Rosetta silent file (secondary structure, phi, psi, omega in degrees, C-alpha in Angstrom):
SEQUENCE: XXXXXXXXXXXXXXXXXXXXXXXXXXXXXXXXXXXXXXXXXXXXXXXXXXXXXXXXXXXXXXXXXXXXXXXXXXXXXXXXXXXXXXXXXXXXXXXXXXXXXXXXXXXXXXXXXXXXXXXXXXXXXXXXXXXXXXXXXXXXXXXXXXXXXXXXXXXXXXXXXXXXXXXXXXXXXXXXXXXXXXXXXXXXXXXXXXXXXXXXXXXXXXXXXXXXXXXXXXXXXXXXXXX
SCORE:     score description
SCORE:     0.000 S_00000001
   1 L     0.000  133.010 -179.754  -10.780  -17.691   -4.275 S_00000001
   2 L   -69.480  165.035  177.901   -8.775  -18.781   -7.304 S_00000001
   3 H   -62.710  -35.477 -179.945   -5.314  -17.362   -8.058 S_00000001
   4 H   -65.157  -43.900 -179.663   -6.765  -15.513  -11.056 S_00000001
   5 H   -67.447  -37.373  177.586   -9.471  -13.866   -8.941 S_00000001
   6 H   -61.052  -40.698  179.012   -6.885  -13.014   -6.249 S_00000001
   7 H   -62.030  -43.698  178.367   -4.795  -11.341   -8.938 S_00000001
   8 H   -64.158  -39.304 -179.094   -7.764   -9.263  -10.095 S_00000001
   9 H   -64.932  -42.424 -179.486   -8.586   -8.341   -6.491 S_00000001
  10 H   -64.746  -41.467  179.293   -4.964   -7.236   -5.816 S_00000001
  11 H   -63.333  -41.513 -179.484   -4.925   -5.185   -9.037 S_00000001
  12 H   -63.500  -44.963  179.415   -8.229   -3.515   -8.127 S_00000001
  13 H   -63.557  -38.647  179.662   -6.935   -2.591   -4.637 S_00000001
  14 H   -65.157  -44.423  178.916   -3.725   -1.228   -6.099 S_00000001
  15 H   -62.904  -40.773  178.472   -5.601    0.942   -8.627 S_00000001
  16 H   -63.054  -41.420 -179.880   -7.879    2.248   -5.886 S_00000001
  17 H   -63.248  -46.042 -179.452   -4.845    3.076   -3.743 S_00000001
  18 H   -68.387  -34.260  178.847   -3.073    4.955   -6.543 S_00000001
  19 H   -67.778  -32.283  175.873   -6.221    6.806   -7.552 S_00000001
  20 H   -69.397  -41.889  179.130   -6.564    7.954   -3.963 S_00000001
  21 H   -65.600  -32.978 -177.945   -2.965    9.150   -3.798 S_00000001
  22 H   -62.243  -23.864 -178.929   -3.382   11.024   -7.083 S_00000001
  23 L   -93.750    2.483  177.186   -5.886   13.326   -5.368 S_00000001
  24 L   -85.694  159.610  177.525   -3.522   14.149   -2.487 S_00000001
  25 E   -86.577  118.873 -179.610   -1.386   17.261   -2.392 S_00000001
  26 E  -111.355  122.741 -179.060    2.244   16.403   -3.164 S_00000001
  27 E  -110.347  125.519  179.716    4.856   19.066   -2.472 S_00000001
  28 E  -106.511  127.331  179.307    8.320   18.746   -4.051 S_00000001
  29 E   -91.658  135.535 -178.735   11.249   20.613   -2.541 S_00000001
  30 E  -119.222  136.169  174.111   13.911   21.986   -4.924 S_00000001
  31 E  -122.103  137.203  179.029   17.498   22.976   -4.112 S_00000001
  32 E  -145.520  163.921  178.356   19.781   24.857   -6.479 S_00000001
  33 E  -120.039  126.013  179.363   22.996   26.845   -6.345 S_00000001
  34 E  -101.844  121.020 -179.000   23.197   30.364   -7.835 S_00000001
  35 L   -80.405  167.645 -178.849   26.659   31.456   -8.870 S_00000001
  36 L   -62.035  -27.137 -179.474   28.033   34.973   -8.636 S_00000001
  37 L   -86.995    3.509  178.726   27.566   35.399  -12.421 S_00000001
  38 L    96.289   -6.646  178.353   23.853   34.520  -12.168 S_00000001
  39 L   -69.128  132.549 -179.901   24.122   30.903  -13.362 S_00000001
  40 E  -110.759  124.516  178.875   21.714   28.559  -11.525 S_00000001
  41 E  -112.846  121.381  179.143   22.662   24.873  -11.098 S_00000001
  42 E   -72.310  132.319 -178.300   19.974   22.432   -9.949 S_00000001
  43 E  -102.716  -45.857 -176.575   21.148   20.247   -7.071 S_00000001
  44 E  -165.719  151.773  169.172   18.181   18.090   -6.083 S_00000001
  45 E  -122.499  119.783 -170.218   14.401   17.706   -6.130 S_00000001
  46 E  -106.262  119.536  178.653   13.153   16.000   -2.982 S_00000001
  47 L   -92.739  160.319  177.016    9.905   14.027   -2.997 S_00000001
  48 L   -56.866  142.696  179.516    7.964   12.947    0.140 S_00000001
  49 L    79.958    3.404  179.459    9.450    9.921    1.850 S_00000001
  50 L  -129.061   73.989  179.678   12.912   10.630    0.403 S_00000001
  51 L   -60.270  140.919 -174.952   14.794   12.838    2.929 S_00000001
  52 E  -108.980  125.895  176.870   17.837   14.528    1.433 S_00000001
  53 E  -128.588  126.585 -178.293   21.152   14.741    3.295 S_00000001
  54 E  -162.283  163.760  172.503   24.217   16.276    1.668 S_00000001
  55 E  -108.305  127.656 -174.721   27.160   18.639    2.038 S_00000001
  56 E  -124.193  122.529  177.202   27.017   21.590   -0.367 S_00000001
  57 E   -81.992  142.721  173.691   29.903   24.027   -1.025 S_00000001
  58 L  -122.357   94.434  176.565   29.093   27.709   -1.572 S_00000001
  59 L   -60.144  167.961 -178.156   32.038   29.436   -3.233 S_00000001
  60 L   -54.812  122.834  179.541   32.499   33.174   -2.761 S_00000001
  61 L    93.282  -11.493 -179.616   29.467   34.982   -4.186 S_00000001
  62 L   -86.697  157.056  179.195   27.328   31.817   -4.536 S_00000001
  63 E  -138.965  160.062  175.018   23.998   31.304   -2.776 S_00000001
  64 E   -95.343  129.782  178.563   21.575   28.473   -2.072 S_00000001
  65 E  -106.913  120.917 -178.737   18.211   28.741   -3.818 S_00000001
  66 E  -113.002  131.021  177.020   15.289   26.982   -2.066 S_00000001
  67 E  -151.809  171.238  175.567   11.875   26.590   -3.723 S_00000001
  68 E  -147.984  159.233  178.980    8.992   24.151   -3.913 S_00000001
  69 E  -135.447  160.329  179.826    6.238   23.108   -6.318 S_00000001
  70 E  -118.579  155.005 -177.837    2.913   21.284   -5.977 S_00000001
  71 L   -75.972  -23.590 -178.520    1.415   18.547   -8.130 S_00000001
  72 L  -160.800  126.243  174.760   -1.961   20.308   -8.473 S_00000001
  73 H   -66.055  -26.555  179.001   -3.288   23.713   -7.463 S_00000001
  74 H   -67.285  -45.956 -178.134   -6.704   22.064   -7.232 S_00000001
  75 H   -75.077  -29.966 -173.354   -5.545   19.512   -4.673 S_00000001
  76 H  -105.184   -3.584 -172.888   -3.239   21.930   -2.780 S_00000001
  77 L   -60.265  -31.142 -176.344   -5.187   25.167   -3.164 S_00000001
  78 L   -89.785    3.372 -176.917   -6.853   25.010    0.224 S_00000001
  79 L  -105.016  137.850  177.684   -3.662   24.361    2.195 S_00000001
  80 L   -89.607   80.176 -176.989   -1.465   27.074    3.639 S_00000001
  81 L   -82.646  133.071  174.478    1.841   25.469    2.667 S_00000001
  82 L  -149.638  154.352  179.993    5.042   27.120    3.809 S_00000001
  83 E  -118.056  152.423  176.008    8.646   26.041    4.305 S_00000001
  84 E  -128.344  146.709  172.081   11.184   27.069    6.938 S_00000001
  85 E  -106.466  118.698 -171.770   14.968   27.012    7.001 S_00000001
  86 E  -125.326  157.570  173.751   16.091   26.153   10.511 S_00000001
  87 E   -98.670  103.548 -175.385   19.311   25.585   12.458 S_00000001
  88 L   -91.722  166.849  172.822   18.929   22.102   13.990 S_00000001
  89 L   -74.932  -38.265  179.945   20.941   20.292   16.631 S_00000001
  90 L  -159.060  175.493 -177.112   21.279   17.297   14.314 S_00000001
  91 L   -89.387  -11.106  178.714   19.761   15.665   11.241 S_00000001
  92 L   -68.236  142.896 -176.960   17.982   12.832   13.106 S_00000001
  93 H   -56.364  -33.358  179.711   14.215   13.290   13.256 S_00000001
  94 H   -64.728  -17.300 -179.368   14.365   13.149   17.050 S_00000001
  95 H   -97.692    1.369 -175.710   16.439   16.349   17.127 S_00000001
  96 L   -70.073  -18.100 -179.203   14.085   18.417   14.995 S_00000001
  97 L   -74.798  -13.866 -178.316   12.278   19.818   18.025 S_00000001
  98 L  -109.325   70.918 -176.176   15.382   21.783   19.032 S_00000001
  99 L  -124.882  160.748  173.500   15.753   24.188   16.097 S_00000001
 100 E  -117.885  119.421 -178.362   16.176   27.911   15.516 S_00000001
 101 E   -73.725  129.006  179.922   14.139   29.328   12.616 S_00000001
 102 E  -106.629  -41.771 -178.268   16.243   31.439   10.243 S_00000001
 103 E  -144.475  153.740  176.088   13.971   31.975    7.216 S_00000001
 104 E  -132.220  131.887  173.571   10.370   31.202    6.212 S_00000001
 105 E  -103.825  122.809 -179.972    8.972   30.758    2.693 S_00000001
 106 L   -88.882  167.942  178.259    5.274   31.485    2.442 S_00000001
 107 H   -65.507  -27.943 -179.554    2.811   30.030   -0.030 S_00000001
 108 H   -73.256  -25.839 -179.074    2.625   33.462   -1.714 S_00000001
 109 H  -140.797   76.140 -174.442    6.374   33.447   -2.399 S_00000001
 110 L   -79.663   55.205 -175.117    7.691   29.858   -2.461 S_00000001
 111 E  -153.598  132.112 -176.881   11.250   30.951   -3.325 S_00000001
 112 E  -146.703  133.832  176.762   14.205   31.844   -1.128 S_00000001
 113 E  -118.847  119.881 -175.402   17.835   32.707   -1.854 S_00000001
 114 E  -135.736  161.613  170.637   20.190   32.548    1.140 S_00000001
 115 L  -132.034   94.832 -179.954   23.853   32.306    2.018 S_00000001
 116 L  -121.696  160.407  175.887   24.222   30.448    5.302 S_00000001
 117 L  -129.235  149.999 -177.491   26.945   28.160    6.614 S_00000001
 118 E   101.874 -167.186 -177.789   26.704   25.129    8.877 S_00000001
 119 E   -75.756  135.687 -177.081   23.911   22.604    9.387 S_00000001
 120 E  -138.284  131.895  177.047   20.551   23.638    7.922 S_00000001
 121 E  -110.484  127.145 -179.553   17.155   21.915    8.090 S_00000001
 122 E  -119.038  119.051 -175.644   14.540   22.701    5.442 S_00000001
 123 E  -154.098  167.750  178.505   11.011   21.408    6.098 S_00000001
 124 E   -66.138  144.462 -178.121    7.337   22.355    5.921 S_00000001
 125 L  -138.327  113.710   -1.228    6.248   24.911    8.494 S_00000001
 126 L   -75.713  172.952 -174.341    3.993   24.083   10.228 S_00000001
 127 L   -81.286  -14.517 -179.810    4.343   20.321    9.833 S_00000001
 128 L   -77.074  175.523  178.586    0.589   19.640    9.919 S_00000001
 129 L   120.684  153.831 -178.856   -1.763   19.646    6.939 S_00000001
 130 L   -88.839   64.376  176.830   -3.253   17.244    4.434 S_00000001
 131 E  -150.061  164.165  179.222   -0.292   17.121    2.136 S_00000001
 132 E  -115.341  128.866 -173.813    2.896   15.128    1.636 S_00000001
 133 E  -139.901  150.756  177.984    6.179   17.027    1.536 S_00000001
 134 L   -89.410  167.618  177.626    9.923   16.324    1.404 S_00000001
 135 L  -139.373  163.626  179.165   12.597   17.682    3.717 S_00000001
 136 E  -142.425  134.947  173.207   16.346   18.289    3.531 S_00000001
 137 E  -120.518  111.633 -171.301   19.051   18.396    6.171 S_00000001
 138 E  -129.599  157.832  175.711   22.241   19.768    4.596 S_00000001
 139 E  -113.357  118.291 -179.216   25.645   21.071    5.623 S_00000001
 140 E  -102.570  132.094  178.809   26.679   24.259    3.849 S_00000001
 141 E  -138.484  158.069 -177.506   30.337   25.264    3.812 S_00000001
 142 L   -76.844  110.604 -177.459   32.433   27.910    2.101 S_00000001
 143 L   -88.649 -178.313 -179.729   33.864   26.248   -0.993 S_00000001
 144 L   -66.255  160.824  178.463   36.674   27.333   -3.293 S_00000001
 145 L   -61.582  141.474 -178.128   36.373   30.428   -5.472 S_00000001
 146 L   -68.082  166.813 -175.814   34.397   29.793   -8.643 S_00000001
 147 H   -63.556  -42.466 -174.931   35.931   29.456  -12.115 S_00000001
 148 H   -63.094  -43.403 -179.902   34.659   32.835  -13.372 S_00000001
 149 H   -69.919  -39.013 -178.607   36.190   34.766  -10.477 S_00000001
 150 H   -63.387  -34.918 -178.134   39.396   32.803  -10.561 S_00000001
 151 H   -67.521  -19.706 -177.119   39.949   33.620  -14.231 S_00000001
 152 L   -91.935   -8.811 -175.834   39.965   37.362  -13.427 S_00000001
 153 L   -84.661  131.524  179.235   42.650   37.170  -10.735 S_00000001
 154 L  -107.847  157.725  173.928   46.193   38.192  -11.738 S_00000001
 155 L    87.723    8.930  179.152   49.501   37.453  -10.047 S_00000001
 156 L  -139.985  112.719 -171.717   48.832   33.856   -9.014 S_00000001
 157 L  -140.355   73.089  179.435   49.823   31.073  -11.424 S_00000001
 158 L   -70.040  151.608  178.115   50.310   27.648   -9.774 S_00000001
 159 E  -125.222  156.441  178.300   51.573   24.746  -11.840 S_00000001
 160 E  -121.147  128.405 -178.590   51.254   20.974  -11.457 S_00000001
 161 E  -148.424  114.596  175.054   54.135   18.647  -12.285 S_00000001
 162 L    53.235   48.902  177.273   54.551   14.945  -11.411 S_00000001
 163 L    79.073    8.832 -177.529   52.394   15.074   -8.270 S_00000001
 164 E  -121.320  134.373  178.387   53.903   18.349   -7.059 S_00000001
 165 E   -93.721  122.157 -179.198   52.201   21.730   -6.785 S_00000001
 166 E  -108.781  114.543 -176.909   54.509   24.606   -7.792 S_00000001
 167 L   -87.104  -25.135 -179.968   53.308   28.008   -6.588 S_00000001
 168 L    76.985 -135.778 -177.676   56.083   30.136   -8.044 S_00000001
 169 L   -89.974   63.242 -177.430   56.311   33.726   -6.765 S_00000001
 170 L   -82.474  151.949  170.522   53.350   33.409   -4.415 S_00000001
 171 L   -78.969  169.794  177.660   52.623   35.748   -1.506 S_00000001
 172 L   -74.023  138.058  179.459   52.424   34.469    2.078 S_00000001
 173 E   177.372 -166.278  179.333   49.012   33.087    3.070 S_00000001
 174 E  -102.188  122.959 -175.472   46.712   30.146    3.770 S_00000001
 175 E  -104.123  136.748  174.750   46.586   27.593    0.949 S_00000001
 176 E  -132.190  136.264  178.188   43.685   25.253    0.204 S_00000001
 177 E  -119.230  126.478 -174.328   43.478   22.601   -2.542 S_00000001
 178 E  -123.548  151.293  173.566   40.003   21.302   -3.458 S_00000001
 179 E   -84.103 -177.840 -174.300   38.666   18.614   -5.797 S_00000001
 180 L   -73.577   -4.547  174.058   36.019   19.286   -8.452 S_00000001
 181 L  -100.597    3.630  179.325   33.241   18.629   -5.870 S_00000001
 182 L    85.669    9.530 -179.730   34.563   21.289   -3.520 S_00000001
 183 L   -85.375  139.236 -176.824   36.036   18.812   -1.004 S_00000001
 184 E   -71.943  126.829  177.364   39.265   19.804    0.720 S_00000001
 185 E   -99.269  -40.785 -178.398   42.293   17.790   -0.433 S_00000001
 186 E  -155.228  145.013  175.250   45.077   19.698    1.311 S_00000001
 187 E  -149.634  154.540  179.576   45.422   22.856    3.407 S_00000001
 188 E   168.697  168.580  177.605   48.181   24.672    5.244 S_00000001
 189 E   -85.851  141.002  176.923   50.119   27.911    5.628 S_00000001
 190 E  -128.082  145.135  177.021   52.708   28.815    3.015 S_00000001
 191 L   -86.580  168.672  177.045   55.476   31.379    3.072 S_00000001
 192 L   -62.239  137.878 -176.854   56.290   33.803    0.295 S_00000001
 193 L    54.845   53.355 -176.693   57.909   32.068   -2.702 S_00000001
 194 L   -61.723  143.543  173.186   57.033   28.669   -1.230 S_00000001
 195 L   -68.506  164.718  179.114   59.046   25.643   -2.368 S_00000001
 196 L   -55.103  143.324 -178.161   57.151   22.929   -4.372 S_00000001
 197 E  -110.621  117.963 -179.563   54.536   21.020   -2.377 S_00000001
 198 L   -78.944   67.027 -175.667   54.318   17.197   -2.936 S_00000001
 199 H   -72.264  -34.715 -175.727   50.523   17.089   -2.561 S_00000001
 200 H   -92.396   23.140 -177.016   49.944   14.192   -4.997 S_00000001
 201 H   -65.733  -29.225 -177.665   52.518   11.824   -3.479 S_00000001
 202 H   -80.861   -8.647  178.601   49.797    9.402   -2.304 S_00000001
 203 L    79.353   13.701 -177.649   48.391    9.087   -5.810 S_00000001
 204 L  -109.554   12.559 -178.805   44.860   10.132   -4.825 S_00000001
 205 L   -68.576  132.592  178.179   44.860   13.646   -6.317 S_00000001
 206 L   -63.961  161.985 -179.509   41.744   14.379   -8.455 S_00000001
 207 L   -68.004  -34.936  179.294   42.120   15.089  -12.155 S_00000001
 208 E  -121.836  129.190 -178.900   40.859   18.675  -11.738 S_00000001
 209 E  -130.240  155.786  172.778   41.735   20.734   -8.670 S_00000001
 210 E  -113.372  125.860  178.763   41.147   24.267   -7.444 S_00000001
 211 E  -106.147  122.309 -176.387   44.039   25.975   -5.715 S_00000001
 212 E  -123.735  130.113  179.151   43.040   28.831   -3.421 S_00000001
 213 E  -123.535  119.361  179.626   45.445   31.176   -1.608 S_00000001
 214 E  -109.164  120.678  177.856   44.081   33.611    0.971 S_00000001
 215 L  -104.511 -173.991  179.186   46.346   36.420    2.156 S_00000001
 216 L   -69.485  -17.444 -175.756   45.710   39.236    4.635 S_00000001
 217 L  -126.365  -24.387 -172.553   44.360   41.421    1.812 S_00000001
 218 L  -133.635  164.917  171.702   43.489   39.257   -1.209 S_00000001
 219 E  -130.524  122.665  179.822   42.096   35.897   -2.242 S_00000001
 220 E  -113.178  150.007  177.387   43.555   34.129   -5.285 S_00000001
 221 E  -154.675  147.895  175.638   42.342   30.975   -7.006 S_00000001
 222 E  -142.489  140.944  173.519   43.073   28.847  -10.042 S_00000001
 223 E  -101.755  120.713 -175.310   41.438   25.768  -11.509 S_00000001
 224 E  -132.954  159.803  176.262   44.122   23.460  -12.992 S_00000001
 225 E   -89.371  131.344 -173.919   44.467   19.967  -14.445 S_00000001
 226 L  -100.569    5.964  178.769   46.497   17.683  -12.195 S_00000001
 227 L  -119.331    0.000    0.000   47.437   14.951  -14.657 S_00000001
């Protein structure tokens, strides 16, 4: 067979393959974060063959929104597709058999809003069926207080100056400093009217930080510019 004929044969097989896949049921998993004020931020859309692993902060009042969509009701109409949110031992596929089911999304209501913490596995339930679906193994943790809530809090006004965090007339409590992705930069206990804290001495402080102070009765937070 000539190279030209081989090329035509390869193209024909490829077209046949894609035309076959086009008639399969493809299920896309969607993850979003719903803030306390009702704002929804899309985090990821997971296609089959692309497992999603991430750490997601959930500030006070925020929730994780899980949903899914199909490529065609004609191709997927005969399948009883449902998703489950489970507590796994680990994210490796070999550990998926040891899970505890927390929530189930049915085909009639493919939408779920939850607030869980720790490791969470989201996958089709049951796993059988003539369709292709994505999965997600994520770690949810309590992130810093959101901007909207922080703006309403009075009596807490931290300042940033030359790599040093100045709390001023702060109450006694547990202090946490987070970057703009919700990752912890510094944490520790502070006394009332704490002296300045040299948090940025290493030169790795993010440009925007959230300072959160939790006392025995209140939680204060401020989003400030660190440069």
